[in-house]
Structures are given as C-alpha cells and as structure tokens.
XYZ file of C-alpha atoms in Angstrom:
351
model
C 120.407 87.591 110.335
C 123.679 86.222 110.612
C 122.390 83.147 109.213
C 121.055 84.457 105.926
C 124.343 86.313 105.858
C 126.397 82.966 105.786
C 123.998 82.065 102.681
C 124.118 84.648 100.186
C 128.388 85.310 100.900
C 128.935 82.018 100.910
C 126.425 80.319 97.782
C 127.750 83.910 95.610
C 130.812 83.678 95.850
C 132.382 86.798 97.539
C 135.458 87.935 97.089
C 135.243 91.577 98.488
C 132.732 93.008 100.740
C 132.004 96.517 101.878
C 129.877 97.319 104.703
C 128.260 99.519 107.668
C 130.148 99.251 111.633
C 126.998 97.470 112.840
C 127.760 94.200 110.528
C 131.111 94.038 110.948
C 131.465 91.325 114.542
C 129.254 89.174 112.404
C 131.176 89.167 108.779
C 134.776 89.315 111.221
C 132.499 85.869 112.773
C 132.384 84.149 109.460
C 135.172 85.792 107.435
C 137.684 82.095 108.346
C 134.415 80.535 106.777
C 135.010 81.871 103.419
C 137.956 80.781 101.729
C 136.456 83.323 98.563
C 136.948 86.319 99.914
C 140.076 88.141 99.772
C 138.837 92.842 100.848
C 136.783 93.005 103.746
C 135.980 96.748 103.829
C 134.524 99.092 106.934
C 132.437 101.824 105.520
C 133.139 103.718 109.264
C 136.478 105.922 108.686
C 137.304 103.513 111.817
C 138.512 100.099 109.950
C 136.368 98.243 112.901
C 138.992 95.108 112.202
C 138.970 94.930 108.575
C 141.394 95.093 106.069
C 140.709 98.838 105.164
C 138.518 102.546 106.352
C 136.258 104.071 103.466
C 137.917 106.343 104.110
C 141.595 105.214 103.414
C 140.612 103.187 100.397
C 139.526 106.006 99.298
C 142.743 107.820 99.165
C 144.797 104.938 98.166
C 142.259 105.287 94.484
C 142.748 108.402 94.508
C 146.617 107.940 94.748
C 146.630 105.645 91.924
C 144.858 107.674 89.379
C 147.598 110.496 89.701
C 150.265 107.742 89.009
C 150.766 104.605 86.786
C 146.870 103.506 86.516
C 145.481 106.591 85.392
C 144.237 105.568 82.335
C 143.994 101.954 83.555
C 140.154 101.033 82.971
C 138.405 97.791 83.650
C 137.334 96.389 80.760
C 133.185 95.585 80.644
C 131.090 94.015 78.213
C 127.214 94.056 77.432
C 126.741 90.855 78.061
C 128.761 90.902 81.253
C 126.930 90.704 84.778
C 126.937 93.128 86.636
C 124.721 92.478 89.808
C 123.024 89.311 91.475
C 120.403 89.800 93.979
C 119.111 87.297 96.110
C 115.368 87.432 95.164
C 113.029 87.487 97.724
C 110.970 84.170 97.355
C 108.370 84.757 95.922
C 108.353 82.828 93.173
C 109.571 80.061 95.626
C 112.909 79.906 97.209
C 115.270 82.932 97.723
C 117.491 82.401 94.266
C 119.725 84.841 92.888
C 119.765 86.250 89.442
C 121.928 87.288 87.131
C 121.606 90.587 85.731
C 123.456 91.950 83.488
C 125.625 95.497 82.295
C 122.702 95.367 79.326
C 120.095 94.470 81.041
C 120.278 97.406 83.508
C 120.744 99.860 80.611
C 117.376 98.364 78.017
C 115.553 98.763 81.444
C 116.867 102.396 82.059
C 116.502 104.152 78.715
C 113.384 101.878 78.265
C 112.371 103.435 81.548
C 112.805 106.760 80.512
C 110.575 106.932 77.431
C 107.876 105.946 79.371
C 108.275 108.185 82.883
C 109.012 111.760 83.175
C 111.835 111.688 85.497
C 113.961 114.272 83.913
C 116.580 117.112 84.414
C 115.969 118.332 87.372
C 114.137 116.925 89.419
C 114.210 115.803 92.656
C 113.093 112.124 94.022
C 112.580 111.398 97.513
C 113.766 108.288 97.334
C 111.889 106.000 100.191
C 112.572 102.079 99.373
C 115.579 100.196 99.778
C 118.291 100.534 97.418
C 119.166 96.428 96.347
C 115.738 96.272 95.844
C 115.778 96.041 91.954
C 112.592 98.988 91.385
C 114.444 101.119 94.011
C 118.044 100.842 92.129
C 116.728 101.477 89.110
C 113.790 103.396 89.095
C 114.733 105.121 91.491
C 118.181 105.637 91.384
C 120.302 104.684 88.506
C 117.026 107.025 85.687
C 117.122 109.780 87.648
C 120.625 109.805 87.414
C 120.782 109.097 83.334
C 118.420 111.859 83.381
C 119.846 114.126 85.194
C 117.645 114.427 87.851
C 118.475 115.064 92.461
C 117.743 111.802 94.446
C 117.019 112.216 98.455
C 116.599 110.156 101.343
C 114.330 110.496 103.703
C 115.661 109.037 107.149
C 113.166 106.810 107.830
C 109.218 105.879 107.780
C 107.815 108.041 109.792
C 109.837 111.176 108.375
C 108.654 111.174 104.799
C 106.336 113.588 104.770
C 108.915 115.754 106.529
C 111.308 115.756 104.262
C 108.970 115.960 100.924
C 109.105 119.104 102.281
C 112.418 119.876 102.839
C 113.836 118.368 99.887
C 110.639 120.174 97.753
C 110.049 116.615 96.213
C 108.625 116.740 92.163
C 108.749 112.273 92.051
C 108.388 109.506 94.870
C 109.078 106.229 94.361
C 106.930 103.193 96.237
C 104.153 101.183 97.747
C 100.647 100.991 97.865
C 100.260 100.987 101.589
C 103.043 104.610 101.337
C 100.288 105.896 98.964
C 97.193 104.428 100.534
C 97.963 105.721 103.945
C 99.264 109.138 102.496
C 95.255 109.360 101.130
C 94.221 107.713 104.221
C 95.167 111.617 105.377
C 94.655 114.302 103.016
C 91.586 112.544 102.869
C 91.245 113.842 107.108
C 92.231 116.893 106.631
C 89.688 117.319 103.957
C 86.493 116.084 106.079
C 87.895 118.500 109.153
C 87.717 121.535 106.368
C 84.816 120.527 105.173
C 83.484 118.194 102.287
C 81.535 120.719 100.586
C 83.693 123.038 99.997
C 85.967 120.650 98.723
C 83.369 119.184 96.468
C 82.600 122.558 94.874
C 87.180 122.973 94.229
C 86.324 119.999 93.028
C 83.841 121.077 90.065
C 85.863 124.417 89.444
C 88.877 122.030 88.202
C 86.718 119.479 86.110
C 85.769 122.630 84.295
C 88.669 123.977 83.758
C 90.290 120.763 82.695
C 87.606 121.246 79.650
C 88.936 124.380 79.006
C 92.334 123.134 78.744
C 93.976 124.564 81.441
C 93.993 122.761 85.121
C 93.533 124.641 88.084
C 94.076 122.246 90.709
C 97.117 123.067 91.666
C 95.522 125.713 92.909
C 92.356 124.673 93.913
C 93.732 122.348 96.283
C 97.131 124.500 96.957
C 96.537 123.519 101.121
C 97.678 119.699 100.520
C 100.302 120.720 97.638
C 102.383 122.609 100.481
C 101.791 119.606 103.093
C 104.196 118.062 100.608
C 105.984 120.333 99.920
C 104.081 121.983 97.094
C 106.491 120.320 94.633
C 104.990 116.730 93.658
C 103.437 116.321 90.349
C 104.306 112.074 90.150
C 103.149 109.280 92.082
C 105.239 105.645 90.590
C 103.769 103.350 92.727
C 104.670 99.738 92.532
C 104.993 95.704 93.667
C 101.306 95.316 94.616
C 98.175 95.854 93.749
C 97.266 100.074 93.937
C 93.721 100.515 95.056
C 92.017 102.406 92.049
C 91.068 105.492 93.984
C 93.976 106.209 95.276
C 95.330 107.170 92.163
C 92.485 108.631 91.107
C 92.029 110.788 94.188
C 95.674 111.806 93.530
C 95.093 113.240 90.367
C 91.997 114.804 91.344
C 94.046 116.603 93.438
C 96.578 117.412 90.815
C 98.991 114.953 91.750
C 99.308 112.712 88.882
C 99.667 108.486 90.241
C 101.145 106.022 88.005
C 101.114 102.000 88.907
C 103.823 99.972 86.986
C 104.302 95.910 87.121
C 108.115 94.344 87.242
C 110.176 91.914 88.420
C 113.803 91.660 89.522
C 114.141 89.705 87.209
C 112.927 91.795 84.134
C 115.700 94.275 85.820
C 112.461 95.350 86.897
C 109.981 97.248 84.835
C 108.266 95.353 82.644
C 105.191 97.761 81.847
C 104.149 100.485 84.048
C 100.915 103.002 82.667
C 101.346 107.363 80.489
C 101.218 109.197 82.941
C 99.020 111.156 80.288
C 96.787 108.937 80.096
C 96.396 105.966 82.619
C 94.267 103.243 82.923
C 93.225 102.591 87.143
C 93.454 99.173 87.314
C 96.072 97.880 85.505
C 99.483 98.014 84.674
C 99.796 99.339 82.188
C 101.743 99.256 78.569
C 104.924 97.562 78.085
C 107.678 99.345 78.112
C 109.683 99.486 74.871
C 111.616 96.439 74.444
C 109.196 93.812 75.692
C 106.868 91.794 75.137
C 104.522 89.330 76.478
C 101.634 86.903 75.348
C 99.735 84.875 77.536
C 99.477 81.211 77.751
C 97.455 79.234 79.536
C 95.889 82.770 81.861
C 100.760 83.465 82.882
C 102.012 86.175 81.761
C 105.229 85.112 79.731
C 107.637 88.319 78.637
C 111.116 89.000 76.649
C 112.826 91.651 75.875
C 117.043 92.648 76.283
C 115.684 94.009 80.313
C 115.176 89.586 80.804
C 117.965 88.820 83.317
C 121.213 85.653 82.560
C 119.793 83.627 85.016
C 119.931 82.841 87.741
C 123.453 82.222 89.623
C 124.532 78.657 90.415
C 121.061 76.988 88.938
C 120.763 76.106 86.288
C 117.907 73.887 86.906
C 115.326 76.759 87.828
C 117.053 79.247 84.693
C 115.460 76.553 82.974
C 112.122 76.513 84.160
C 112.420 80.017 84.321
C 113.901 80.832 80.931
C 111.981 78.976 77.683
C 113.491 79.621 74.734
C 114.395 83.627 75.808
C 111.056 83.979 77.470
C 110.334 84.409 81.327
C 107.663 82.537 83.277
C 106.675 85.241 85.142
C 104.432 83.243 87.754
C 101.541 86.043 87.300
C 98.049 85.728 85.532
C 96.734 88.550 83.770
C 95.147 89.759 79.801
C 95.933 92.244 77.656
C 93.439 94.080 75.922
C 93.396 94.323 72.737
C 94.512 98.027 73.553
C 97.853 96.268 75.126
C 96.829 97.179 78.454
C 97.424 94.182 80.979
C 96.019 94.183 83.566
C 97.399 91.178 86.178
C 94.574 89.372 88.204
C 96.492 87.086 90.158
C 99.098 84.572 90.931
C 100.192 80.900 89.095
C 101.055 79.365 92.673
C 99.386 80.420 95.913
C 101.909 83.547 97.160
C 100.569 86.852 99.072
C 102.047 89.800 98.079
C 101.198 92.267 100.326
C 101.025 96.243 99.226
C 104.171 96.950 101.737
C-alpha cells in the first residue's frame, strides 16, 4: 500500500531503490518527498521514468569491472548492518530490525549443521524472500550448501511445480503442509484405507530390520510430489503433530523449527534423525536460551544489532545481550524447546 511504502522509505532513509514496474508509479509520485533517495532503478527492460533500467545498470557494471574498478571491492566488516527488515508487528507495532553480516552468516552455518540441505538438493521456494525465514533458510543456506532453488509460480501451482522441479526440500508454513497432508489422506481414503494400513504395517516391520520400504510402498504418493521429496521444514506457527508424523509414515521427513526476525531468524529446529513432535526442537549451535518468568530469552551471534532509529525498543528487547522473544515455553531435560503461547495476546495463524 502506498502509505506503508512511504513510511518504510522515509523511516529507513533509503538511498537506492530497485523496483518492479508495478510499484514505479507510486515511487515516482513519492520521489520528491524522499530527500535521501539518489537512485531509482527499474527491474524491467525499460526504465519507465526511473533513473536506470536493470539491464542498463548491468551493462554499466560490466564496463566498470573491465576498467579501473576491476580491483575495487566494498569494505565490509562482520558487525556492519547487512539488512534492515520491518517486522510484521507480532511484538506490537512494526519495527525495523538491523541484522549484521555476522548475524546472517552465523545463522547460515548453524542451520547447515542441523538441517541437511545439501549439494545437489533442489529446493522449491514458496515463501516471500523479504521474510528472514525464507531468506536465510530457503535462499542463503541452500546457496551456501551448493543446492539449487526453484521458485513456485503461485500457490495454486505448487503441486505442479514440485513435480516439474523434482524438488527434494520445501520450506513452508503449517497451513501449506496441513493442506498437502489432507489431500493425501483424501486420496488414500479413495484408494482404500485397508491397503494403506497393511502397507504401514509392512513399513514398520522393515524399519525394525534397519531398512525402510516406505518410499517404495507409498510410491504413488511420492510420484504426485515429484518422486524426490525427502524433507519438509515448517516454521512460522505451530504445526499439528499428526501432520509431521503422517508425512514420516509415508517416507517424507517433516520437521518443525522456531525463530524470529530479530534472531536472523532460526533459534531452534528439530533434528531429522530424532524429531520430537509438538516441540520446535533443540537450539541451533551457538545459541543459548533461558526461561525467565515463563518467557524464552535467547542469546547468540544471530541476535540482531537492534532496532533502527528506535533505542527505546532496542533497550526493551535486549538485556545484556539476551533477546526477549515474547514467547512462553519450557526447555526439557534433553534441551528440547516447547512453546506454550505468547507473553502478549497476539494471534499467529498457521498461514
């Protein structure tokens, strides 16, 4: 919305904007009010009133790299701010989170130690890239690991895109996986519940002997999602334990994690080898947590630098390096984190 765009651009004191053609008219109308703006770049082939089109800017860049600027590299230090992200306001009013290069890199490496997104994997991206969940876990981490990323055309085309990409991994919110599982159950019911129960029994027996027949026994299910899907990663809200267990019975691992923008975002995630349904798993490497009066506090290299131009909110959220998450929960004797609600009365829906 134009009002939201104006607020974000004015508050962040933005100097350069890259925009699709859809938003150019609004940005051109706002330009005279944005005193800090120096460059407006259109991502379309035609500049359309912007300073440059992206193809034109790319050619200028190639020319610069082939000349005197070939050996010029930006000076970037780990504590420098890499991104300013406006939260959706689940902790109250929207705030601008400052994440540093060190924040993001630490979370990428921590995620890589707990979640097996590997070289050769094909990840289907279905979530907005401006969310840290998708950006860190579904974009930066796969690239760090040497995986490929395919982008869904739209939500309705996800089933077709899974087949087209032969995706091996997908990140999503609970509503996506609950919808997928509901449709699978409907097809199983149409095919015959008794056959399915017999196949489940055979699969359980094979597991006891150290090899799994689940992917073979439930091959029609796997073929409908491209035949290669092995891992579903859920975040953003609570996942129904029936769904994660159900997918694993079919031979597709399904795990749940927990995070927030202020933590780059991943704080905890279930291990693929021994997931605990109903929990958000164990803290990722480098992250500490404690529970104070029921609230989860976390500390680690992934915790934000602070809120941009909001010292008061920063002081409220950060206490001696500990981030107040606003979430209520417990950590059991095995180090597994369970969430039980919000400190403030905010509803986070499955989508």
